[in-house]
CSV table of C-alpha atoms in Angstrom, one decimal:
chain,number,residue,atom,x,y,z
H,1,UNK,CA,-76.6,-85.5,-92.7
H,2,UNK,CA,-73.3,-85.5,-94.6
H,3,UNK,CA,-71.2,-82.4,-94.1
H,4,UNK,CA,-69.4,-81.2,-97.2
H,5,UNK,CA,-65.8,-80.1,-96.4
H,6,UNK,CA,-66.1,-77.0,-98.6
H,7,UNK,CA,-68.9,-75.7,-96.4
H,8,UNK,CA,-66.8,-75.7,-93.3
H,9,UNK,CA,-63.7,-74.5,-95.0
H,10,UNK,CA,-65.5,-71.7,-96.7
H,11,UNK,CA,-67.0,-70.6,-93.4
H,12,UNK,CA,-63.7,-70.7,-91.7
H,13,UNK,CA,-62.1,-68.6,-94.4
H,14,UNK,CA,-64.9,-66.0,-94.1
H,15,UNK,CA,-64.5,-65.9,-90.4
H,16,UNK,CA,-60.7,-65.4,-90.6
H,17,UNK,CA,-61.2,-62.5,-93.0
H,18,UNK,CA,-63.9,-61.1,-90.7
H,19,UNK,CA,-61.6,-61.3,-87.7
H,20,UNK,CA,-59.0,-59.1,-89.4
H,21,UNK,CA,-61.5,-56.3,-90.0
H,22,UNK,CA,-60.6,-53.1,-88.2
H,23,UNK,CA,-64.2,-51.9,-88.0
H,24,UNK,CA,-65.2,-50.6,-84.6
H,25,UNK,CA,-68.7,-51.8,-83.7
H,26,UNK,CA,-71.1,-51.5,-80.9
H,27,UNK,CA,-71.7,-54.6,-78.8
H,28,UNK,CA,-75.2,-55.0,-80.2
H,29,UNK,CA,-74.7,-53.3,-83.5
H,30,UNK,CA,-77.2,-54.4,-86.2
H,31,UNK,CA,-74.9,-53.1,-88.9
H,32,UNK,CA,-72.0,-55.2,-87.5
H,33,UNK,CA,-74.3,-58.3,-87.3
H,34,UNK,CA,-75.3,-57.8,-91.0
H,35,UNK,CA,-71.6,-57.7,-91.9
H,36,UNK,CA,-70.7,-60.8,-89.8
H,37,UNK,CA,-73.7,-62.9,-90.9
H,38,UNK,CA,-71.9,-63.6,-94.2
H,39,UNK,CA,-70.3,-66.8,-92.9
H,40,UNK,CA,-73.8,-68.0,-91.9
H,41,UNK,CA,-75.3,-67.6,-95.3
H,42,UNK,CA,-74.3,-71.0,-96.8
H,43,UNK,CA,-76.6,-72.7,-94.4
H,44,UNK,CA,-79.1,-70.1,-93.0
H,45,UNK,CA,-79.5,-68.0,-96.2
H,46,UNK,CA,-79.1,-64.3,-96.8
H,47,UNK,CA,-80.7,-62.4,-94.0
H,48,UNK,CA,-81.5,-65.7,-92.2
H,49,UNK,CA,-84.0,-66.7,-94.9
H,50,UNK,CA,-82.8,-70.3,-95.2
H,51,UNK,CA,-83.8,-72.2,-98.3
H,52,UNK,CA,-82.2,-75.4,-97.1
H,53,UNK,CA,-84.8,-77.4,-95.2
H,54,UNK,CA,-82.3,-79.0,-92.8
H,55,UNK,CA,-81.3,-75.6,-91.4
H,56,UNK,CA,-83.5,-73.2,-89.5
H,57,UNK,CA,-84.9,-69.9,-90.7
H,58,UNK,CA,-83.4,-67.3,-88.4
H,59,UNK,CA,-85.1,-64.2,-89.8
H,60,UNK,CA,-87.2,-62.5,-87.2
H,61,UNK,CA,-86.3,-64.8,-84.3
H,62,UNK,CA,-86.0,-63.0,-81.0
H,63,UNK,CA,-82.4,-61.8,-80.2
H,64,UNK,CA,-82.4,-63.5,-76.8
H,65,UNK,CA,-83.3,-66.8,-78.3
H,66,UNK,CA,-80.6,-66.7,-81.0
H,67,UNK,CA,-78.0,-65.5,-78.5
H,68,UNK,CA,-78.9,-68.3,-76.1
H,69,UNK,CA,-78.5,-70.9,-78.8
H,70,UNK,CA,-75.2,-69.6,-79.9
H,71,UNK,CA,-74.0,-69.6,-76.3
H,72,UNK,CA,-75.3,-73.2,-75.8
H,73,UNK,CA,-73.4,-74.4,-78.9
H,74,UNK,CA,-70.2,-72.6,-77.6
H,75,UNK,CA,-70.5,-74.2,-74.2
H,76,UNK,CA,-71.4,-77.6,-75.6
H,77,UNK,CA,-74.9,-77.6,-74.2
H,78,UNK,CA,-76.2,-78.1,-77.7
H,79,UNK,CA,-74.4,-80.0,-80.5
H,80,UNK,CA,-74.3,-79.9,-84.3
H,81,UNK,CA,-71.3,-80.9,-86.5
H,82,UNK,CA,-71.2,-77.6,-88.4
H,83,UNK,CA,-72.1,-75.3,-85.6
H,84,UNK,CA,-69.5,-77.1,-83.4
H,85,UNK,CA,-66.9,-76.0,-85.8
H,86,UNK,CA,-68.0,-72.4,-86.4
H,87,UNK,CA,-69.3,-71.1,-83.0
H,88,UNK,CA,-66.1,-71.6,-81.0
H,89,UNK,CA,-64.5,-68.9,-83.2
H,90,UNK,CA,-67.2,-66.4,-82.3
H,91,UNK,CA,-66.6,-63.9,-79.6
H,92,UNK,CA,-69.4,-62.8,-77.2
H,93,UNK,CA,-69.6,-59.6,-79.2
H,94,UNK,CA,-70.0,-61.5,-82.4
H,95,UNK,CA,-72.9,-63.5,-81.0
H,96,UNK,CA,-74.7,-60.4,-79.7
H,97,UNK,CA,-74.2,-58.6,-83.0
H,98,UNK,CA,-75.6,-61.6,-85.0
H,99,UNK,CA,-78.5,-62.0,-82.7
H,100,UNK,CA,-79.3,-58.3,-82.9
H,101,UNK,CA,-79.2,-58.4,-86.7
H,102,UNK,CA,-81.4,-61.4,-87.2
H,103,UNK,CA,-84.0,-60.0,-84.8
H,104,UNK,CA,-84.5,-57.0,-87.1
H,105,UNK,CA,-85.2,-59.0,-90.2
H,106,UNK,CA,-88.9,-59.4,-91.2
H,107,UNK,CA,-90.0,-62.9,-90.2
H,108,UNK,CA,-90.0,-65.4,-93.1
H,109,UNK,CA,-92.1,-68.5,-93.9
H,110,UNK,CA,-90.7,-71.7,-95.4
H,111,UNK,CA,-91.6,-71.9,-99.1
H,112,UNK,CA,-91.7,-75.7,-98.9
H,113,UNK,CA,-95.0,-77.4,-99.2
H,114,UNK,CA,-96.7,-79.3,-96.4
H,115,UNK,CA,-99.1,-82.3,-96.7
H,116,UNK,CA,-102.5,-80.8,-96.0
H,117,UNK,CA,-103.9,-84.0,-94.4
H,118,UNK,CA,-100.9,-84.3,-92.0
H,119,UNK,CA,-101.2,-80.6,-91.2
H,120,UNK,CA,-104.8,-81.1,-90.1
H,121,UNK,CA,-103.8,-83.9,-87.8
H,122,UNK,CA,-100.9,-81.8,-86.7
H,123,UNK,CA,-103.2,-79.1,-85.5
H,124,UNK,CA,-104.7,-81.6,-83.0
H,125,UNK,CA,-101.3,-82.6,-81.8
H,126,UNK,CA,-100.3,-79.0,-81.3
H,127,UNK,CA,-103.5,-78.3,-79.3
H,128,UNK,CA,-102.9,-81.4,-77.1
H,129,UNK,CA,-99.3,-80.4,-76.5
H,130,UNK,CA,-100.2,-76.7,-76.1
H,131,UNK,CA,-97.3,-75.7,-78.4
H,132,UNK,CA,-98.8,-72.3,-79.1
H,133,UNK,CA,-98.5,-71.3,-75.5
H,134,UNK,CA,-94.7,-70.8,-76.0
H,135,UNK,CA,-94.0,-71.0,-79.7
H,136,UNK,CA,-96.5,-69.0,-81.6
H,137,UNK,CA,-94.7,-65.7,-81.1
H,138,UNK,CA,-95.5,-62.5,-83.0
H,139,UNK,CA,-92.9,-59.9,-83.9
H,140,UNK,CA,-93.8,-58.1,-80.7
H,141,UNK,CA,-92.2,-60.9,-78.6
H,142,UNK,CA,-88.7,-59.7,-79.1
H,143,UNK,CA,-87.6,-60.5,-75.5
H,144,UNK,CA,-88.3,-64.2,-75.7
H,145,UNK,CA,-85.7,-67.0,-75.4
H,146,UNK,CA,-88.2,-69.4,-77.0
H,147,UNK,CA,-88.3,-69.8,-80.8
H,148,UNK,CA,-91.1,-68.9,-83.2
H,149,UNK,CA,-91.9,-72.0,-85.1
H,150,UNK,CA,-94.8,-71.1,-87.4
H,151,UNK,CA,-93.4,-71.1,-91.0
H,152,UNK,CA,-90.2,-72.9,-89.9
H,153,UNK,CA,-88.9,-75.7,-92.1
H,154,UNK,CA,-90.7,-79.0,-91.5
H,155,UNK,CA,-87.6,-81.2,-91.7
H,156,UNK,CA,-85.7,-79.0,-89.2
H,157,UNK,CA,-88.6,-79.1,-86.7
H,158,UNK,CA,-89.0,-82.8,-87.0
H,159,UNK,CA,-85.3,-83.4,-86.4
H,160,UNK,CA,-85.3,-81.2,-83.3
H,161,UNK,CA,-88.4,-82.9,-81.8
H,162,UNK,CA,-86.8,-86.3,-82.4
H,163,UNK,CA,-83.5,-85.1,-80.8
H,164,UNK,CA,-85.4,-83.8,-77.8
H,165,UNK,CA,-87.3,-87.1,-77.6
H,166,UNK,CA,-84.1,-89.2,-77.7
H,167,UNK,CA,-82.2,-87.0,-75.4
H,168,UNK,CA,-79.7,-85.9,-78.1
H,169,UNK,CA,-80.8,-82.3,-77.4
H,170,UNK,CA,-81.3,-81.2,-73.9
H,171,UNK,CA,-80.5,-77.4,-73.8
H,172,UNK,CA,-83.8,-76.5,-72.1
H,173,UNK,CA,-85.4,-77.1,-68.7
H,174,UNK,CA,-86.5,-80.6,-69.7
H,175,UNK,CA,-90.0,-79.5,-70.9
H,176,UNK,CA,-89.4,-80.3,-74.5
H,177,UNK,CA,-88.0,-83.8,-73.6
H,178,UNK,CA,-91.2,-84.6,-71.7
H,179,UNK,CA,-93.5,-83.3,-74.4
H,180,UNK,CA,-91.6,-85.0,-77.2
H,181,UNK,CA,-91.6,-88.3,-75.4
H,182,UNK,CA,-95.4,-88.2,-75.4
H,183,UNK,CA,-95.4,-88.1,-79.2
H,184,UNK,CA,-95.1,-90.8,-81.8
H,185,UNK,CA,-93.1,-90.4,-84.9
H,186,UNK,CA,-96.3,-89.8,-86.8
H,187,UNK,CA,-97.3,-87.1,-84.3
H,188,UNK,CA,-94.0,-85.4,-84.9
H,189,UNK,CA,-94.3,-85.6,-88.7
H,190,UNK,CA,-97.9,-84.2,-88.5
H,191,UNK,CA,-96.8,-81.4,-86.2
H,192,UNK,CA,-94.0,-80.4,-88.5
H,193,UNK,CA,-96.4,-80.2,-91.4
H,194,UNK,CA,-98.8,-78.1,-89.4
H,195,UNK,CA,-96.4,-75.4,-88.3
H,196,UNK,CA,-94.5,-75.4,-91.6
H,197,UNK,CA,-97.8,-74.7,-93.4
H,198,UNK,CA,-98.6,-71.8,-91.1
H,199,UNK,CA,-97.8,-68.3,-92.4
H,200,UNK,CA,-96.2,-65.8,-90.0
H,201,UNK,CA,-99.3,-63.6,-90.0
H,202,UNK,CA,-101.7,-66.6,-89.5
H,203,UNK,CA,-102.0,-66.8,-85.7
């Protein structure tokens, strides 16, 4: 995926302006997180409702999950060209504030269409892999460090599964690597279509 220089430059400028703010905020202040999420908007959308299919929807994800991912990016346990540039500038307080904010937003489903035939096959893949055991979280699972994936962008999910399979992503206990290795590229595509087609309230 090609990174446009203006994306990174724009985010850096926003962060510099943010860092000069004199606002005094609580460590987990939702209001502070709402203010700080401005430099995330170009990729993750306003209020975490990403319309770019290569970037995850953050709206309604559990705060512990978002915080853990930000910490993993900062400590180089997870890698992404854009996140590798932005996250090192975030303080621990910034990360807690952003996580707290995104967790309060109503969950949002990807508006992109899925292939219905692939989605049907994807349901079988999901059942074999027991994906819903960990990932079909409702809004009540606010303490989870695992992501909710129903309604997530298909392309984003497919890339993450391929990264887990190839070992390019390994910021978990190894479970996802083992599961993804058991899948073919067709399985991964079908699974992405299945969960992307699932609305948040369709459990």
